[in-house]
Amino acid sequence: MSAQSEAGAGIVSWEEGGRRRTAVWRSESGARAPRRIAVADDRMAADIAYKLVCEGTALLWRGDYHGARQLLAALGRRVDRKPPKQGATPRESFHLYRQARSRRARVLGMLLVPLEIAPGGSYAVPLRRAPDVGPACAAAYGTADGAVGDLELVSLRELQGVLGAYEWRRKGVVVDALGGERIHPYHGVFSPVRGEYVDLVAQAPLPRQEAGGIVAFDIGTGTGVLAAVLARRGVGRVVATDVGERALACARENVTRLGVARAVVVVRADLFPPEADGQADLAVCNPPWLPAKPTSVLEQAVYDPDSRMLRGFLGGLAERLAPGGEGWLILSDLAEHLGLRPREQLLEWIADAGLRVVDRLDARPRHGRASDPEAPLHAARAAETTWLWRLRRAAD
């Protein structure tokens, strides 16, 4: 039983029960619709399933939901039998690691489950013992567009990510720099689980004594965590920018929850806010740390092709700073340890932008991969430091 996707339509079709069926293909990561689909259930052995997905045949699960979870775990164990190869250089090891992760995601993404449109534009998984996915899917996908009973297909791996993200959003992430209060990340918006960069913004000296008179820009605000930290420090006005509608909604909700909405305005902008917002005494940016191409929405917070956001922030900073103002660039040096971007290049970009370094604060990472010798790219992660570069215009 196989299927061919209708090119460019986001529609897949397959043979089941003697008739041809169709459904909408859904993928938040932008994965291509599978060209071949076979129907599977609890009777399928893991080795056979693994052979099929490696050959490019997706499996549409029709058995028990928990059986699908068990099969996904079994597929993961088989993929992981071949760990990423080590390259001759850290840079080569990084690219081999990303290739292995990409293959793993591709193989595990071939186990599909049906999403059925329920009354009220909600979603349900029509499988035995399936959880209630309605609230999580509504948070990630919005209201379903279709008739009750229509089907969409989604990879089980993505659906698990949607369910996990909804729990993060519902429970929130404790942020020490906010006095233990919580940030509630949306699906696809990077969660502030690495607290060292937030702590640096909470500790760095503000460019002026009278915090209440400071105007600050938070470039690429994401969840709004840094904007909230600045407002809690007494910064009088924070203009927080982002290009993603989901991030903008997330930031607005968080600053409202935290009671700082009067000080923080969230606007849609690519890097700096509109010229009407004038100049800032402080501009903060925590761009993606690694110059590589993201393969999913969430990876956009980690990978920055050709260091676009980093170079854009530096290139536009001088003209948007008020006299005596500062730019705070928060950046890990992991790219340096991986051989992806030398320190000299960063310093050259700073100088070419008409800026100078007035100070540099550092923090060591606290995540488990930095201390786990078995973790991928351990040597680079163990040497990693997160920096807050305090920058001013060269003429100031």
mmCIF file of C-alpha atoms in Angstrom:
data_model
loop_
_atom_site.group_PDB
_atom_site.id
_atom_site.type_symbol
_atom_site.label_atom_id
_atom_site.label_comp_id
_atom_site.label_asym_id
_atom_site.label_seq_id
_atom_site.Cartn_x
_atom_site.Cartn_y
_atom_site.Cartn_z
ATOM 1 C CA MET A 1 0.000 0.000 0.000
ATOM 2 C CA SER A 2 1.812 3.104 -1.188
ATOM 3 C CA ALA A 3 1.105 6.721 -2.006
ATOM 4 C CA GLN A 4 2.352 9.588 -4.104
ATOM 5 C CA SER A 5 2.062 13.151 -2.776
ATOM 6 C CA GLU A 6 0.481 15.734 -5.063
ATOM 7 C CA ALA A 7 3.392 18.020 -5.908
ATOM 8 C CA GLY A 8 3.212 21.425 -4.300
ATOM 9 C CA ALA A 9 -0.286 20.870 -2.911
ATOM 10 C CA GLY A 10 0.539 19.718 0.607
ATOM 11 C CA ILE A 11 -1.725 16.715 -0.003
ATOM 12 C CA VAL A 12 -0.830 13.053 0.403
ATOM 13 C CA SER A 13 -2.752 10.015 -0.785
ATOM 14 C CA TRP A 14 -2.534 6.319 -0.032
ATOM 15 C CA GLU A 15 -4.366 3.029 -0.513
ATOM 16 C CA GLU A 16 -6.217 1.668 2.508
ATOM 17 C CA GLY A 17 -9.036 -0.840 2.787
ATOM 18 C CA GLY A 18 -9.327 -1.161 -0.958
ATOM 19 C CA ARG A 19 -9.809 2.544 -1.654
ATOM 20 C CA ARG A 20 -7.683 5.586 -2.183
ATOM 21 C CA ARG A 21 -7.627 8.149 0.625
ATOM 22 C CA THR A 22 -6.224 11.667 0.859
ATOM 23 C CA ALA A 23 -5.231 14.022 3.665
ATOM 24 C CA VAL A 24 -3.471 17.330 4.219
ATOM 25 C CA TRP A 25 0.216 17.051 5.062
ATOM 26 C CA ARG A 26 1.192 19.075 8.145
ATOM 27 C CA SER A 27 4.766 19.888 9.136
ATOM 28 C CA GLU A 28 5.836 22.855 11.248
ATOM 29 C CA SER A 29 9.480 22.063 10.467
ATOM 30 C CA GLY A 30 8.875 22.333 6.734
ATOM 31 C CA ALA A 31 9.571 18.637 6.069
ATOM 32 C CA ARG A 32 8.471 17.501 2.641
ATOM 33 C CA ALA A 33 5.379 15.359 2.318
ATOM 34 C CA PRO A 34 6.310 11.681 2.011
ATOM 35 C CA ARG A 35 6.070 10.245 -1.485
ATOM 36 C CA ARG A 36 5.179 6.739 -0.312
ATOM 37 C CA ILE A 37 2.956 5.758 2.615
ATOM 38 C CA ALA A 38 2.222 2.305 3.991
ATOM 39 C CA VAL A 39 -0.403 1.593 6.643
ATOM 40 C CA ALA A 40 1.025 0.039 9.826
ATOM 41 C CA ASP A 41 -0.234 -1.150 13.183
ATOM 42 C CA ASP A 42 0.887 -3.107 16.252
ATOM 43 C CA ARG A 43 1.575 -6.228 14.175
ATOM 44 C CA MET A 44 4.518 -4.621 12.351
ATOM 45 C CA ALA A 45 7.948 -5.619 13.656
ATOM 46 C CA ALA A 46 10.396 -2.834 14.435
ATOM 47 C CA ASP A 47 13.059 -4.211 12.074
ATOM 48 C CA ILE A 48 10.623 -4.231 9.161
ATOM 49 C CA ALA A 49 9.463 -0.714 10.048
ATOM 50 C CA TYR A 50 13.047 0.498 10.202
ATOM 51 C CA LYS A 51 13.831 -0.992 6.774
ATOM 52 C CA LEU A 52 10.786 0.694 5.254
ATOM 53 C CA VAL A 53 11.419 4.172 6.672
ATOM 54 C CA CYS A 54 15.111 4.017 5.707
ATOM 55 C CA GLU A 55 13.996 3.230 2.152
ATOM 56 C CA GLY A 56 11.730 6.293 2.132
ATOM 57 C CA THR A 57 8.341 4.770 2.927
ATOM 58 C CA ALA A 58 6.393 6.580 5.618
ATOM 59 C CA LEU A 59 4.238 4.550 7.996
ATOM 60 C CA LEU A 60 0.705 5.698 8.788
ATOM 61 C CA TRP A 61 -0.103 4.260 12.186
ATOM 62 C CA ARG A 62 -3.533 2.744 12.686
ATOM 63 C CA GLY A 63 -2.897 0.765 15.870
ATOM 64 C CA ASP A 64 -2.731 1.643 19.547
ATOM 65 C CA TYR A 65 -1.255 5.115 20.231
ATOM 66 C CA HIS A 66 1.126 3.780 22.859
ATOM 67 C CA GLY A 67 2.269 1.163 20.390
ATOM 68 C CA ALA A 68 3.251 3.979 18.047
ATOM 69 C CA ARG A 69 5.297 5.573 20.822
ATOM 70 C CA GLN A 70 7.049 2.280 21.468
ATOM 71 C CA LEU A 71 7.817 1.852 17.781
ATOM 72 C CA LEU A 72 9.211 5.375 17.580
ATOM 73 C CA ALA A 73 11.529 4.612 20.506
ATOM 74 C CA ALA A 74 12.606 1.381 18.803
ATOM 75 C CA LEU A 75 13.372 3.247 15.572
ATOM 76 C CA GLY A 76 15.403 5.765 17.564
ATOM 77 C CA ARG A 77 17.508 2.995 19.115
ATOM 78 C CA ARG A 78 18.249 1.571 15.689
ATOM 79 C CA VAL A 79 19.270 4.952 14.277
ATOM 80 C CA ASP A 80 21.520 5.577 17.282
ATOM 81 C CA ARG A 81 23.473 2.367 16.746
ATOM 82 C CA LYS A 82 25.653 4.396 14.396
ATOM 83 C CA PRO A 83 26.875 7.447 16.342
ATOM 84 C CA PRO A 84 28.131 10.496 14.421
ATOM 85 C CA LYS A 85 31.651 10.105 13.082
ATOM 86 C CA GLN A 86 34.442 12.278 14.419
ATOM 87 C CA GLY A 87 36.051 14.568 11.873
ATOM 88 C CA ALA A 88 39.668 15.559 11.543
ATOM 89 C CA THR A 89 38.801 19.047 12.865
ATOM 90 C CA PRO A 90 36.106 20.432 15.194
ATOM 91 C CA ARG A 91 34.468 22.068 12.192
ATOM 92 C CA GLU A 92 34.279 18.771 10.314
ATOM 93 C CA SER A 93 32.952 16.995 13.431
ATOM 94 C CA PHE A 94 30.231 19.637 13.718
ATOM 95 C CA HIS A 95 29.080 19.120 10.140
ATOM 96 C CA LEU A 96 29.129 15.331 10.521
ATOM 97 C CA TYR A 97 27.096 15.704 13.716
ATOM 98 C CA ARG A 98 24.505 17.869 11.952
ATOM 99 C CA GLN A 99 24.291 15.381 9.080
ATOM 100 C CA ALA A 100 23.662 12.566 11.554
ATOM 101 C CA ARG A 101 21.014 14.600 13.394
ATOM 102 C CA SER A 102 19.350 15.467 10.103
ATOM 103 C CA ARG A 103 19.207 11.807 9.097
ATOM 104 C CA ARG A 104 17.841 10.867 12.523
ATOM 105 C CA ALA A 105 15.098 13.491 12.256
ATOM 106 C CA ARG A 106 14.251 12.367 8.722
ATOM 107 C CA VAL A 107 13.981 8.679 9.662
ATOM 108 C CA LEU A 108 11.979 9.244 12.846
ATOM 109 C CA GLY A 109 9.751 11.734 11.034
ATOM 110 C CA MET A 110 8.477 8.924 8.802
ATOM 111 C CA LEU A 111 6.174 7.482 11.466
ATOM 112 C CA LEU A 112 2.868 9.297 10.962
ATOM 113 C CA VAL A 113 -0.363 9.567 12.925
ATOM 114 C CA PRO A 114 -3.711 10.935 11.705
ATOM 115 C CA LEU A 115 -5.142 14.190 13.009
ATOM 116 C CA GLU A 116 -8.911 14.386 12.652
ATOM 117 C CA ILE A 117 -10.712 17.715 12.612
ATOM 118 C CA ALA A 118 -13.157 17.784 15.516
ATOM 119 C CA PRO A 119 -16.140 20.088 16.155
ATOM 120 C CA GLY A 120 -15.182 23.679 16.873
ATOM 121 C CA GLY A 121 -12.074 23.554 14.692
ATOM 122 C CA SER A 122 -10.156 21.435 17.188
ATOM 123 C CA TYR A 123 -8.049 18.312 16.551
ATOM 124 C CA ALA A 124 -8.179 14.728 17.791
ATOM 125 C CA VAL A 125 -6.057 11.639 17.139
ATOM 126 C CA PRO A 126 -8.428 8.803 16.124
ATOM 127 C CA LEU A 127 -6.346 6.015 17.664
ATOM 128 C CA ARG A 128 -6.893 3.792 20.692
ATOM 129 C CA ARG A 129 -5.638 5.305 23.966
ATOM 130 C CA ALA A 130 -4.621 8.536 22.240
ATOM 131 C CA PRO A 131 -4.295 11.575 24.529
ATOM 132 C CA ASP A 132 -6.406 14.706 24.203
ATOM 133 C CA VAL A 133 -4.308 16.728 21.764
ATOM 134 C CA GLY A 134 -6.881 19.477 21.183
ATOM 135 C CA PRO A 135 -5.465 22.239 23.433
ATOM 136 C CA ALA A 136 -1.855 21.594 22.380
ATOM 137 C CA CYS A 137 -2.680 21.528 18.664
ATOM 138 C CA ALA A 138 -4.780 24.684 19.006
ATOM 139 C CA ALA A 139 -1.813 26.442 20.635
ATOM 140 C CA ALA A 140 0.580 25.299 17.906
ATOM 141 C CA TYR A 141 -1.621 25.226 14.793
ATOM 142 C CA GLY A 142 -4.567 27.470 15.555
ATOM 143 C CA THR A 143 -8.112 26.615 14.510
ATOM 144 C CA ALA A 144 -8.386 23.761 12.023
ATOM 145 C CA ASP A 145 -9.413 24.768 8.512
ATOM 146 C CA GLY A 146 -11.684 22.069 7.179
ATOM 147 C CA ALA A 147 -14.805 20.030 7.729
ATOM 148 C CA VAL A 148 -15.398 17.863 10.783
ATOM 149 C CA GLY A 149 -13.914 14.434 10.114
ATOM 150 C CA ASP A 150 -11.333 15.610 7.578
ATOM 151 C CA LEU A 151 -7.865 14.194 8.115
ATOM 152 C CA GLU A 152 -4.396 15.688 8.327
ATOM 153 C CA LEU A 153 -1.245 13.614 8.698
ATOM 154 C CA VAL A 154 1.588 14.611 11.017
ATOM 155 C CA SER A 155 4.719 12.831 12.169
ATOM 156 C CA LEU A 156 4.391 11.363 15.648
ATOM 157 C CA ARG A 157 7.705 12.992 16.523
ATOM 158 C CA GLU A 158 6.351 16.442 15.696
ATOM 159 C CA LEU A 159 3.135 15.760 17.584
ATOM 160 C CA GLN A 160 5.162 14.783 20.646
ATOM 161 C CA GLY A 161 7.033 18.069 20.293
ATOM 162 C CA VAL A 162 3.737 19.951 20.144
ATOM 163 C CA LEU A 163 2.495 18.203 23.300
ATOM 164 C CA GLY A 164 5.776 18.854 25.125
ATOM 165 C CA ALA A 165 5.821 22.513 24.081
ATOM 166 C CA TYR A 166 2.276 22.927 25.368
ATOM 167 C CA GLU A 167 3.373 21.655 28.785
ATOM 168 C CA TRP A 168 6.248 24.170 28.787
ATOM 169 C CA ARG A 169 3.795 26.906 27.888
ATOM 170 C CA ARG A 170 1.260 25.810 30.495
ATOM 171 C CA LYS A 171 3.721 25.349 33.376
ATOM 172 C CA GLY A 172 6.294 27.973 32.406
ATOM 173 C CA VAL A 173 10.060 28.116 32.908
ATOM 174 C CA VAL A 174 11.460 29.479 36.167
ATOM 175 C CA VAL A 175 13.818 32.423 35.580
ATOM 176 C CA ASP A 176 16.089 33.273 38.508
ATOM 177 C CA ALA A 177 16.760 36.767 37.159
ATOM 178 C CA LEU A 178 13.022 37.456 37.493
ATOM 179 C CA GLY A 179 12.982 36.462 41.135
ATOM 180 C CA GLY A 180 11.887 32.926 40.363
ATOM 181 C CA GLU A 181 8.855 33.966 38.308
ATOM 182 C CA ARG A 182 8.083 32.105 35.114
ATOM 183 C CA ILE A 183 8.310 32.717 31.397
ATOM 184 C CA HIS A 184 5.743 30.828 29.317
ATOM 185 C CA PRO A 185 7.222 29.957 25.890
ATOM 186 C CA TYR A 186 5.032 29.263 22.874
ATOM 187 C CA HIS A 187 5.587 26.352 20.516
ATOM 188 C CA GLY A 188 8.417 27.252 18.159
ATOM 189 C CA VAL A 189 9.731 30.095 20.372
ATOM 190 C CA PHE A 190 13.044 29.331 22.036
ATOM 191 C CA SER A 191 12.703 28.723 25.764
ATOM 192 C CA PRO A 192 15.119 30.476 28.189
ATOM 193 C CA VAL A 193 16.301 27.202 29.686
ATOM 194 C CA ARG A 194 19.931 28.349 29.501
ATOM 195 C CA GLY A 195 19.877 30.977 32.212
ATOM 196 C CA GLU A 196 23.430 32.275 31.937
ATOM 197 C CA TYR A 197 22.650 34.733 29.141
ATOM 198 C CA VAL A 198 19.674 36.067 31.095
ATOM 199 C CA ASP A 199 21.833 36.448 34.214
ATOM 200 C CA LEU A 200 24.390 38.488 32.271
ATOM 201 C CA VAL A 201 21.709 40.994 31.244
ATOM 202 C CA ALA A 202 20.504 41.135 34.848
ATOM 203 C CA GLN A 203 24.026 41.884 36.143
ATOM 204 C CA ALA A 204 25.652 44.178 33.561
ATOM 205 C CA PRO A 205 25.901 47.855 34.621
ATOM 206 C CA LEU A 206 23.361 50.080 32.914
ATOM 207 C CA PRO A 207 24.800 52.908 30.789
ATOM 208 C CA ARG A 208 23.162 55.607 32.939
ATOM 209 C CA GLN A 209 22.605 56.033 36.668
ATOM 210 C CA GLU A 210 18.937 57.023 36.320
ATOM 211 C CA ALA A 211 17.457 53.751 35.045
ATOM 212 C CA GLY A 212 13.975 55.221 34.783
ATOM 213 C CA GLY A 213 15.083 57.564 32.015
ATOM 214 C CA ILE A 214 16.666 54.861 29.884
ATOM 215 C CA VAL A 215 15.182 53.833 26.536
ATOM 216 C CA ALA A 216 16.219 50.310 25.533
ATOM 217 C CA PHE A 217 15.769 48.127 22.458
ATOM 218 C CA ASP A 218 15.514 44.341 22.834
ATOM 219 C CA ILE A 219 16.339 43.039 19.360
ATOM 220 C CA GLY A 220 14.860 39.615 18.584
ATOM 221 C CA THR A 221 12.929 39.396 21.830
ATOM 222 C CA GLY A 222 11.556 35.837 21.468
ATOM 223 C CA THR A 223 9.708 35.081 24.705
ATOM 224 C CA GLY A 224 10.313 38.649 25.938
ATOM 225 C CA VAL A 225 12.503 37.455 28.807
ATOM 226 C CA LEU A 226 15.279 40.025 28.342
ATOM 227 C CA ALA A 227 12.802 42.880 27.902
ATOM 228 C CA ALA A 228 11.139 41.819 31.162
ATOM 229 C CA VAL A 229 14.505 41.670 32.965
ATOM 230 C CA LEU A 230 15.379 45.196 31.800
ATOM 231 C CA ALA A 231 11.973 46.501 32.879
ATOM 232 C CA ARG A 232 12.382 44.858 36.282
ATOM 233 C CA ARG A 233 15.729 46.650 36.577
ATOM 234 C CA GLY A 234 13.868 49.930 36.258
ATOM 235 C CA VAL A 235 14.487 50.731 32.576
ATOM 236 C CA GLY A 236 11.781 53.248 31.747
ATOM 237 C CA ARG A 237 10.912 52.144 28.212
ATOM 238 C CA VAL A 238 11.821 48.944 26.351
ATOM 239 C CA VAL A 239 10.963 48.478 22.683
ATOM 240 C CA ALA A 240 11.085 44.736 21.990
ATOM 241 C CA THR A 241 11.195 43.551 18.373
ATOM 242 C CA ASP A 242 10.775 40.284 16.519
ATOM 243 C CA VAL A 243 9.698 39.160 13.049
ATOM 244 C CA GLY A 244 7.677 36.095 14.045
ATOM 245 C CA GLU A 245 3.997 36.536 14.871
ATOM 246 C CA ARG A 246 4.156 33.669 17.343
ATOM 247 C CA ALA A 247 7.129 35.235 19.142
ATOM 248 C CA LEU A 248 5.378 38.613 19.250
ATOM 249 C CA ALA A 249 2.255 37.100 20.803
ATOM 250 C CA CYS A 250 4.406 35.132 23.258
ATOM 251 C CA ALA A 251 6.371 38.219 24.338
ATOM 252 C CA ARG A 252 3.216 40.305 24.780
ATOM 253 C CA GLU A 253 1.645 37.634 26.954
ATOM 254 C CA ASN A 254 4.748 37.263 29.107
ATOM 255 C CA VAL A 255 5.304 40.964 29.769
ATOM 256 C CA THR A 256 1.636 41.241 30.706
ATOM 257 C CA ARG A 257 1.854 38.253 33.059
ATOM 258 C CA LEU A 258 4.923 39.771 34.704
ATOM 259 C CA GLY A 259 3.314 43.175 35.185
ATOM 260 C CA VAL A 260 5.789 45.129 33.035
ATOM 261 C CA ALA A 261 3.544 45.871 30.041
ATOM 262 C CA ARG A 262 3.574 49.589 30.816
ATOM 263 C CA ALA A 263 7.338 49.706 30.328
ATOM 264 C CA VAL A 264 7.597 47.267 27.413
ATOM 265 C CA VAL A 265 6.122 47.732 23.942
ATOM 266 C CA VAL A 266 6.403 44.778 21.548
ATOM 267 C CA VAL A 267 6.587 45.611 17.834
ATOM 268 C CA ARG A 268 7.110 43.655 14.652
ATOM 269 C CA ALA A 269 10.424 44.591 13.063
ATOM 270 C CA ASP A 270 13.390 42.942 11.400
ATOM 271 C CA LEU A 271 16.130 43.846 13.915
ATOM 272 C CA PHE A 272 15.762 47.505 14.924
ATOM 273 C CA PRO A 273 12.372 49.153 15.540
ATOM 274 C CA PRO A 274 11.043 51.813 13.152
ATOM 275 C CA GLU A 275 12.900 55.127 12.935
ATOM 276 C CA ALA A 276 10.003 56.783 14.775
ATOM 277 C CA ASP A 277 11.204 55.066 17.947
ATOM 278 C CA GLY A 278 14.365 57.142 17.729
ATOM 279 C CA GLN A 279 17.631 56.246 19.409
ATOM 280 C CA ALA A 280 18.237 54.087 22.452
ATOM 281 C CA ASP A 281 20.478 54.406 25.465
ATOM 282 C CA LEU A 282 20.780 50.636 25.407
ATOM 283 C CA ALA A 283 20.286 48.057 22.638
ATOM 284 C CA VAL A 284 20.415 44.387 23.594
ATOM 285 C CA CYS A 285 20.681 41.472 21.197
ATOM 286 C CA ASN A 286 21.103 37.748 21.776
ATOM 287 C CA PRO A 287 21.387 36.458 18.188
ATOM 288 C CA PRO A 288 21.617 32.782 17.212
ATOM 289 C CA TRP A 289 25.075 31.613 18.173
ATOM 290 C CA LEU A 290 26.100 29.331 15.301
ATOM 291 C CA PRO A 291 26.524 30.396 11.646
ATOM 292 C CA ALA A 292 24.695 27.544 9.936
ATOM 293 C CA LYS A 293 21.380 26.897 8.217
ATOM 294 C CA PRO A 294 18.443 25.988 10.502
ATOM 295 C CA THR A 295 16.370 22.963 9.545
ATOM 296 C CA SER A 296 13.303 23.761 11.672
ATOM 297 C CA VAL A 297 11.475 26.722 13.196
ATOM 298 C CA LEU A 298 12.992 26.113 16.621
ATOM 299 C CA GLU A 299 16.515 25.881 15.197
ATOM 300 C CA GLN A 300 16.218 29.478 13.980
ATOM 301 C CA ALA A 301 17.079 30.528 17.540
ATOM 302 C CA VAL A 302 20.326 28.529 17.372
ATOM 303 C CA TYR A 303 21.525 28.745 13.768
ATOM 304 C CA ASP A 304 22.052 32.019 11.891
ATOM 305 C CA PRO A 305 23.019 31.548 8.201
ATOM 306 C CA ASP A 306 26.111 33.609 7.372
ATOM 307 C CA SER A 307 25.734 35.324 10.803
ATOM 308 C CA ARG A 308 23.027 37.510 9.246
ATOM 309 C CA MET A 309 21.389 38.671 12.482
ATOM 310 C CA LEU A 310 24.706 39.206 14.254
ATOM 311 C CA ARG A 311 26.116 41.302 11.409
ATOM 312 C CA GLY A 312 22.823 43.178 11.000
ATOM 313 C CA PHE A 313 22.761 44.148 14.677
ATOM 314 C CA LEU A 314 26.370 45.353 14.627
ATOM 315 C CA GLY A 315 25.970 47.139 11.304
ATOM 316 C CA GLY A 316 22.922 49.144 12.406
ATOM 317 C CA LEU A 317 23.868 49.745 16.024
ATOM 318 C CA ALA A 318 25.931 52.935 15.836
ATOM 319 C CA GLU A 319 23.231 55.050 14.187
ATOM 320 C CA ARG A 320 20.519 53.830 16.594
ATOM 321 C CA LEU A 321 22.482 54.545 19.796
ATOM 322 C CA ALA A 322 21.994 57.827 21.637
ATOM 323 C CA PRO A 323 25.206 59.664 22.655
ATOM 324 C CA GLY A 324 26.873 57.664 25.404
ATOM 325 C CA GLY A 325 24.598 54.696 24.735
ATOM 326 C CA GLU A 326 25.639 51.056 24.725
ATOM 327 C CA GLY A 327 24.938 47.935 22.749
ATOM 328 C CA TRP A 328 24.973 44.638 24.590
ATOM 329 C CA LEU A 329 25.793 41.687 22.374
ATOM 330 C CA ILE A 330 25.195 38.371 24.134
ATOM 331 C CA LEU A 331 27.004 35.602 22.296
ATOM 332 C CA SER A 332 28.475 32.207 23.071
ATOM 333 C CA ASP A 333 31.971 31.474 21.775
ATOM 334 C CA LEU A 334 30.950 27.937 20.801
ATOM 335 C CA ALA A 335 31.270 28.893 17.120
ATOM 336 C CA GLU A 336 34.927 29.755 17.757
ATOM 337 C CA HIS A 337 35.662 26.390 19.394
ATOM 338 C CA LEU A 338 33.969 24.622 16.479
ATOM 339 C CA GLY A 339 36.010 26.552 13.920
ATOM 340 C CA LEU A 340 32.919 28.185 12.428
ATOM 341 C CA ARG A 341 33.712 31.841 13.169
ATOM 342 C CA PRO A 342 37.056 33.105 14.522
ATOM 343 C CA ARG A 343 37.175 35.748 17.249
ATOM 344 C CA GLU A 344 39.161 37.990 14.898
ATOM 345 C CA GLN A 345 36.244 38.113 12.487
ATOM 346 C CA LEU A 346 33.839 39.220 15.216
ATOM 347 C CA LEU A 347 36.231 41.951 16.335
ATOM 348 C CA GLU A 348 36.645 43.076 12.729
ATOM 349 C CA TRP A 349 32.869 43.365 12.303
ATOM 350 C CA ILE A 350 32.672 45.414 15.511
ATOM 351 C CA ALA A 351 35.378 47.808 14.333
ATOM 352 C CA ASP A 352 33.970 48.080 10.796
ATOM 353 C CA ALA A 353 30.592 49.068 12.308
ATOM 354 C CA GLY A 354 32.182 52.089 14.013
ATOM 355 C CA LEU A 355 32.020 50.487 17.439
ATOM 356 C CA ARG A 356 34.466 49.784 20.241
ATOM 357 C CA VAL A 357 34.466 47.306 23.120
ATOM 358 C CA VAL A 358 34.300 48.960 26.547
ATOM 359 C CA ASP A 359 33.906 45.805 28.628
ATOM 360 C CA ARG A 360 33.138 42.100 28.404
ATOM 361 C CA LEU A 361 31.311 39.984 30.986
ATOM 362 C CA ASP A 362 31.363 36.194 30.895
ATOM 363 C CA ALA A 363 29.428 33.223 32.260
ATOM 364 C CA ARG A 364 30.122 29.526 32.067
ATOM 365 C CA PRO A 365 27.310 27.293 30.798
ATOM 366 C CA ARG A 366 25.417 25.224 33.332
ATOM 367 C CA HIS A 367 23.728 22.732 30.995
ATOM 368 C CA GLY A 368 24.561 19.040 31.238
ATOM 369 C CA ARG A 369 26.255 18.721 27.845
ATOM 370 C CA ALA A 370 29.079 20.996 29.006
ATOM 371 C CA SER A 371 30.162 18.444 31.619
ATOM 372 C CA ASP A 372 29.184 15.168 29.932
ATOM 373 C CA PRO A 373 32.233 13.606 28.198
ATOM 374 C CA GLU A 374 29.874 11.370 26.189
ATOM 375 C CA ALA A 375 27.917 14.312 24.770
ATOM 376 C CA PRO A 376 28.399 15.159 21.081
ATOM 377 C CA LEU A 377 31.026 17.849 20.443
ATOM 378 C CA HIS A 378 32.040 17.622 24.110
ATOM 379 C CA ALA A 379 35.447 19.286 23.745
ATOM 380 C CA ALA A 380 33.927 22.429 22.251
ATOM 381 C CA ARG A 381 31.030 22.503 24.701
ATOM 382 C CA ALA A 382 33.346 22.027 27.686
ATOM 383 C CA ALA A 383 35.375 25.071 26.600
ATOM 384 C CA GLU A 384 32.338 27.240 25.836
ATOM 385 C CA THR A 385 31.805 30.628 27.485
ATOM 386 C CA THR A 386 28.870 32.998 27.050
ATOM 387 C CA TRP A 387 29.924 36.636 26.693
ATOM 388 C CA LEU A 388 28.149 39.936 27.045
ATOM 389 C CA TRP A 389 30.068 42.450 24.943
ATOM 390 C CA ARG A 390 29.476 46.067 26.008
ATOM 391 C CA LEU A 391 29.834 48.183 22.863
ATOM 392 C CA ARG A 392 29.828 51.920 22.264
ATOM 393 C CA ARG A 393 30.269 54.089 19.220
ATOM 394 C CA ALA A 394 33.941 54.566 18.463
ATOM 395 C CA ALA A 395 33.490 58.369 18.579
ATOM 396 C CA ASP A 396 31.955 58.368 22.106
#
